[in-house]
Amino acid sequence: MTRDQRILLIIGGGVAAYKSLALIRLLARKGIKTRAILTKAGAEFVTPLSVAALTEDKVYQDLFSLTDEAEMGHIELSRQADLIVAAPATADLMAKAAQGLASDLASTALLATDKPVLMAPAMNVRMWLHPATQRNLARLKADGVRFVEPEEGPMACGEFGVGRMAEPETIAAAVEAFFSLSVTPQTLAGKRIIVTAGPTIEPLDPVRFLSNRSSGKQGYAIAESLARLGADVRLVSGPVALEAPSRVKLSLVETAREMLAACEAALPADAAVCVAAVADWRPEDPAAAKLKKDKIGAQPALALVENPDILKTLSRKGPRRPRLVIGFAAETNDVEAHAKAKIAKKGCDWIIANDVSGDVMGGDANTVMVIRGDAVDLWPPMSKTAVADRLAQAVAEALTP
Ligand code: CTP
């Protein structure tokens, strides 16, 4: 842990505000400096004086304070932090952040920042379970906000349930975990890497399509592991039910042709990892209007044409070819022979061959064989995230001299 990590702590209005004082002390002991914004409601529960004493800094309270703005504008306030922590994050603060409102200093700082945000909600159980709060929670998560979820227990209001703010130790551990991730050696800093993931869907008409069961889990995990090593990851994904990993630039596409165009737009790149289960074929002539059963007969013919091969296209020799191109191969038998043949056919550098005779599609585990030229490594069975971490490490070794 480096010694000069800084957080901006937003203390909202809730009984749990007193726990934020303990949080400041715990973080200080770990060498993490806190600067605090105390909302108007927060100041009903803890005093600016105690916050200032613990942070050994000025406490920021007012959006329209002339002296504050002269010393440190509200934009600057969030830029100087490595992480913004809202604890307690009240229902009101979450609602404002989810809507992008900027009606006080706390919500303005949240809107004006490009820094990661961690929220520790605290509220009455009914407020927490209310569809409006749950909607805001889902929206904030989709926007990349991290959460230390509230705990179950007796509440200050006399009720029992989920809504109590997590203990300061739990929040401090989440802050520490965040910082330990960002001190991972950034061996891929400055390297752009394209990752394709998920299935493609190929329309038959405006409501029907051909696709496959790819979950996107392996590709998303690889994108995340590469980003953690500092790579500028361009994730080109077909439709999946996954959240975009943080620090990854996501392009959502549907068809193979859109996927290829998005990959080409992301060039030049240092490496490309093609994990997507691209549909090999697409309906030749998708109908502009919904096909009607009585018009197309009992046994409709399906004319298909071959889709572009993204891996093969990116592997083509030339100035725009990424230095390292990696493909995946799903095999049920003769894995090594098929994988070696695939390297030759596609022109890529490495193939990660999955043995799909078990439950790989959609599952969380994977057994892979990695073929790099003549070198063949059989990795032991491991989770898709472990495969991703190990592959990211191998990519970093290959790209750094
Ligand atoms: N791939 C691609 N574009 C396609 C088809 C495949 O980029 N149109 C990539 C996949 O992302 C993967 C590799 O090529 O990296 C898989 O090759 P493919 O020939 O599709 O392998 P299999 O699906 O295993 O095909 P086969 O039935 O020929 O074994």
PDB file of N, CA and C in Angstrom, residues 306-352:
ATOM      1  N   GLU A 306     -21.796 -16.863 -45.250  1.00  0.00           N
ATOM      2  CA  GLU A 306     -20.773 -16.907 -44.210  1.00  0.00           C
ATOM      3  C   GLU A 306     -20.463 -15.508 -43.683  1.00  0.00           C
ATOM      4  N   ASN A 307     -20.266 -15.407 -42.384  1.00  0.00           N
ATOM      5  CA  ASN A 307     -19.893 -14.135 -41.763  1.00  0.00           C
ATOM      6  C   ASN A 307     -18.402 -13.897 -41.917  1.00  0.00           C
ATOM      7  N   PRO A 308     -17.967 -12.652 -41.793  1.00  0.00           N
ATOM      8  CA  PRO A 308     -16.520 -12.410 -41.792  1.00  0.00           C
ATOM      9  C   PRO A 308     -15.891 -13.083 -40.573  1.00  0.00           C
ATOM     10  N   ASP A 309     -14.676 -13.556 -40.740  1.00  0.00           N
ATOM     11  CA  ASP A 309     -13.952 -14.156 -39.612  1.00  0.00           C
ATOM     12  C   ASP A 309     -13.099 -13.055 -38.971  1.00  0.00           C
ATOM     13  N   ILE A 310     -13.497 -12.644 -37.776  1.00  0.00           N
ATOM     14  CA  ILE A 310     -12.851 -11.491 -37.137  1.00  0.00           C
ATOM     15  C   ILE A 310     -11.414 -11.840 -36.749  1.00  0.00           C
ATOM     16  N   LEU A 311     -11.244 -13.035 -36.170  1.00  0.00           N
ATOM     17  CA  LEU A 311      -9.897 -13.462 -35.756  1.00  0.00           C
ATOM     18  C   LEU A 311      -8.958 -13.500 -36.958  1.00  0.00           C
ATOM     19  N   LYS A 312      -9.457 -14.078 -38.051  1.00  0.00           N
ATOM     20  CA  LYS A 312      -8.638 -14.212 -39.259  1.00  0.00           C
ATOM     21  C   LYS A 312      -8.319 -12.832 -39.848  1.00  0.00           C
ATOM     22  N   THR A 313      -9.314 -11.958 -39.829  1.00  0.00           N
ATOM     23  CA  THR A 313      -9.100 -10.613 -40.391  1.00  0.00           C
ATOM     24  C   THR A 313      -8.063  -9.856 -39.575  1.00  0.00           C
ATOM     25  N   LEU A 314      -8.177  -9.926 -38.241  1.00  0.00           N
ATOM     26  CA  LEU A 314      -7.217  -9.197 -37.400  1.00  0.00           C
ATOM     27  C   LEU A 314      -5.815  -9.806 -37.506  1.00  0.00           C
ATOM     28  N   SER A 315      -5.742 -11.102 -37.867  1.00  0.00           N
ATOM     29  CA  SER A 315      -4.444 -11.791 -37.939  1.00  0.00           C
ATOM     30  C   SER A 315      -3.728 -11.545 -39.267  1.00  0.00           C
ATOM     31  N   ARG A 316      -4.464 -10.957 -40.219  1.00  0.00           N
ATOM     32  CA  ARG A 316      -3.877 -10.746 -41.553  1.00  0.00           C
ATOM     33  C   ARG A 316      -2.598  -9.914 -41.449  1.00  0.00           C
ATOM     34  N   LYS A 317      -1.565 -10.346 -42.188  1.00  0.00           N
ATOM     35  CA  LYS A 317      -0.282  -9.619 -42.124  1.00  0.00           C
ATOM     36  C   LYS A 317      -0.450  -8.198 -42.646  1.00  0.00           C
ATOM     37  N   GLY A 318       0.259  -7.276 -42.044  1.00  0.00           N
ATOM     38  CA  GLY A 318       0.186  -5.886 -42.511  1.00  0.00           C
ATOM     39  C   GLY A 318       0.497  -4.946 -41.375  1.00  0.00           C
ATOM     40  N   PRO A 319       0.600  -3.653 -41.684  1.00  0.00           N
ATOM     41  CA  PRO A 319       1.017  -2.702 -40.649  1.00  0.00           C
ATOM     42  C   PRO A 319       0.014  -2.557 -39.510  1.00  0.00           C
ATOM     43  N   ARG A 320      -1.254  -2.881 -39.775  1.00  0.00           N
ATOM     44  CA  ARG A 320      -2.250  -2.703 -38.721  1.00  0.00           C
ATOM     45  C   ARG A 320      -2.442  -3.963 -37.871  1.00  0.00           C
ATOM     46  N   ARG A 321      -1.700  -5.026 -38.183  1.00  0.00           N
ATOM     47  CA  ARG A 321      -1.888  -6.261 -37.401  1.00  0.00           C
ATOM     48  C   ARG A 321      -1.370  -6.055 -35.972  1.00  0.00           C
ATOM     49  N   PRO A 322      -2.197  -6.353 -34.958  1.00  0.00           N
ATOM     50  CA  PRO A 322      -1.685  -6.297 -33.587  1.00  0.00           C
ATOM     51  C   PRO A 322      -0.506  -7.270 -33.447  1.00  0.00           C
ATOM     52  N   ARG A 323       0.436  -6.914 -32.566  1.00  0.00           N
ATOM     53  CA  ARG A 323       1.632  -7.733 -32.405  1.00  0.00           C
ATOM     54  C   ARG A 323       1.289  -9.147 -31.925  1.00  0.00           C
ATOM     55  N   LEU A 324       0.254  -9.235 -31.130  1.00  0.00           N
ATOM     56  CA  LEU A 324      -0.136 -10.537 -30.578  1.00  0.00           C
ATOM     57  C   LEU A 324      -1.634 -10.736 -30.827  1.00  0.00           C
ATOM     58  N   VAL A 325      -1.966 -11.806 -31.550  1.00  0.00           N
ATOM     59  CA  VAL A 325      -3.389 -12.091 -31.794  1.00  0.00           C
ATOM     60  C   VAL A 325      -3.695 -13.476 -31.223  1.00  0.00           C
ATOM     61  N   ILE A 326      -4.711 -13.504 -30.372  1.00  0.00           N
ATOM     62  CA  ILE A 326      -5.040 -14.744 -29.658  1.00  0.00           C
ATOM     63  C   ILE A 326      -6.471 -15.162 -29.996  1.00  0.00           C
ATOM     64  N   GLY A 327      -6.629 -16.440 -30.327  1.00  0.00           N
ATOM     65  CA  GLY A 327      -7.971 -16.947 -30.601  1.00  0.00           C
ATOM     66  C   GLY A 327      -8.360 -18.014 -29.594  1.00  0.00           C
ATOM     67  N   PHE A 328      -9.617 -18.335 -29.573  1.00  0.00           N
ATOM     68  CA  PHE A 328     -10.115 -19.418 -28.738  1.00  0.00           C
ATOM     69  C   PHE A 328     -10.632 -20.526 -29.646  1.00  0.00           C
ATOM     70  N   ALA A 329     -10.592 -21.737 -29.165  1.00  0.00           N
ATOM     71  CA  ALA A 329     -11.146 -22.839 -29.942  1.00  0.00           C
ATOM     72  C   ALA A 329     -11.910 -23.747 -29.009  1.00  0.00           C
ATOM     73  N   ALA A 330     -13.121 -24.017 -29.389  1.00  0.00           N
ATOM     74  CA  ALA A 330     -13.938 -24.934 -28.590  1.00  0.00           C
ATOM     75  C   ALA A 330     -13.838 -26.309 -29.233  1.00  0.00           C
ATOM     76  N   GLU A 331     -13.318 -27.253 -28.496  1.00  0.00           N
ATOM     77  CA  GLU A 331     -13.120 -28.598 -29.070  1.00  0.00           C
ATOM     78  C   GLU A 331     -13.658 -29.662 -28.117  1.00  0.00           C
ATOM     79  N   THR A 332     -14.109 -30.756 -28.706  1.00  0.00           N
ATOM     80  CA  THR A 332     -14.580 -31.848 -27.850  1.00  0.00           C
ATOM     81  C   THR A 332     -13.629 -33.042 -27.904  1.00  0.00           C
ATOM     82  N   ASN A 333     -12.762 -33.067 -28.919  1.00  0.00           N
ATOM     83  CA  ASN A 333     -11.846 -34.205 -29.066  1.00  0.00           C
ATOM     84  C   ASN A 333     -10.600 -33.760 -29.823  1.00  0.00           C
ATOM     85  N   ASP A 334      -9.528 -34.536 -29.726  1.00  0.00           N
ATOM     86  CA  ASP A 334      -8.251 -34.210 -30.402  1.00  0.00           C
ATOM     87  C   ASP A 334      -7.920 -32.731 -30.254  1.00  0.00           C
ATOM     88  N   VAL A 335      -8.005 -32.256 -29.006  1.00  0.00           N
ATOM     89  CA  VAL A 335      -7.929 -30.813 -28.752  1.00  0.00           C
ATOM     90  C   VAL A 335      -6.645 -30.206 -29.336  1.00  0.00           C
ATOM     91  N   GLU A 336      -5.513 -30.847 -29.042  1.00  0.00           N
ATOM     92  CA  GLU A 336      -4.234 -30.250 -29.461  1.00  0.00           C
ATOM     93  C   GLU A 336      -4.120 -30.171 -30.987  1.00  0.00           C
ATOM     94  N   ALA A 337      -4.458 -31.254 -31.665  1.00  0.00           N
ATOM     95  CA  ALA A 337      -4.342 -31.270 -33.131  1.00  0.00           C
ATOM     96  C   ALA A 337      -5.258 -30.232 -33.758  1.00  0.00           C
ATOM     97  N   HIS A 338      -6.494 -30.173 -33.265  1.00  0.00           N
ATOM     98  CA  HIS A 338      -7.441 -29.202 -33.826  1.00  0.00           C
ATOM     99  C   HIS A 338      -6.978 -27.774 -33.568  1.00  0.00           C
ATOM    100  N   ALA A 339      -6.437 -27.553 -32.362  1.00  0.00           N
ATOM    101  CA  ALA A 339      -6.024 -26.193 -32.003  1.00  0.00           C
ATOM    102  C   ALA A 339      -4.843 -25.756 -32.868  1.00  0.00           C
ATOM    103  N   LYS A 340      -3.903 -26.675 -33.097  1.00  0.00           N
ATOM    104  CA  LYS A 340      -2.750 -26.331 -33.942  1.00  0.00           C
ATOM    105  C   LYS A 340      -3.200 -26.035 -35.373  1.00  0.00           C
ATOM    106  N   ALA A 341      -4.151 -26.821 -35.847  1.00  0.00           N
ATOM    107  CA  ALA A 341      -4.661 -26.589 -37.201  1.00  0.00           C
ATOM    108  C   ALA A 341      -5.342 -25.217 -37.271  1.00  0.00           C
ATOM    109  N   LYS A 342      -5.990 -24.839 -36.164  1.00  0.00           N
ATOM    110  CA  LYS A 342      -6.706 -23.555 -36.149  1.00  0.00           C
ATOM    111  C   LYS A 342      -5.741 -22.372 -36.195  1.00  0.00           C
ATOM    112  N   ILE A 343      -4.588 -22.503 -35.532  1.00  0.00           N
ATOM    113  CA  ILE A 343      -3.582 -21.426 -35.601  1.00  0.00           C
ATOM    114  C   ILE A 343      -3.172 -21.205 -37.066  1.00  0.00           C
ATOM    115  N   ALA A 344      -2.934 -22.332 -37.769  1.00  0.00           N
ATOM    116  CA  ALA A 344      -2.495 -22.229 -39.162  1.00  0.00           C
ATOM    117  C   ALA A 344      -3.601 -21.609 -40.020  1.00  0.00           C
ATOM    118  N   LYS A 345      -4.838 -22.050 -39.772  1.00  0.00           N
ATOM    119  CA  LYS A 345      -5.956 -21.587 -40.604  1.00  0.00           C
ATOM    120  C   LYS A 345      -6.247 -20.100 -40.398  1.00  0.00           C
ATOM    121  N   LYS A 346      -6.148 -19.674 -39.140  1.00  0.00           N
ATOM    122  CA  LYS A 346      -6.543 -18.287 -38.841  1.00  0.00           C
ATOM    123  C   LYS A 346      -5.371 -17.310 -38.951  1.00  0.00           C
ATOM    124  N   GLY A 347      -4.154 -17.820 -38.819  1.00  0.00           N
ATOM    125  CA  GLY A 347      -2.991 -16.925 -38.865  1.00  0.00           C
ATOM    126  C   GLY A 347      -2.733 -16.211 -37.547  1.00  0.00           C
ATOM    127  N   CYS A 348      -3.342 -16.687 -36.450  1.00  0.00           N
ATOM    128  CA  CYS A 348      -3.127 -16.021 -35.153  1.00  0.00           C
ATOM    129  C   CYS A 348      -1.863 -16.585 -34.485  1.00  0.00           C
ATOM    130  N   ASP A 349      -1.500 -16.004 -33.336  1.00  0.00           N
ATOM    131  CA  ASP A 349      -0.254 -16.405 -32.675  1.00  0.00           C
ATOM    132  C   ASP A 349      -0.485 -17.502 -31.640  1.00  0.00           C
ATOM    133  N   TRP A 350      -1.517 -17.320 -30.844  1.00  0.00           N
ATOM    134  CA  TRP A 350      -1.819 -18.315 -29.812  1.00  0.00           C
ATOM    135  C   TRP A 350      -3.265 -18.779 -29.979  1.00  0.00           C
ATOM    136  N   ILE A 351      -3.510 -19.990 -29.543  1.00  0.00           N
ATOM    137  CA  ILE A 351      -4.901 -20.467 -29.420  1.00  0.00           C
ATOM    138  C   ILE A 351      -5.098 -20.971 -27.988  1.00  0.00           C
ATOM    139  N   ILE A 352      -6.177 -20.543 -27.403  1.00  0.00           N
ATOM    140  CA  ILE A 352      -6.577 -21.081 -26.111  1.00  0.00           C
ATOM    141  C   ILE A 352      -7.694 -22.072 -26.426  1.00  0.00           C
TER     142      ILE A 352
END
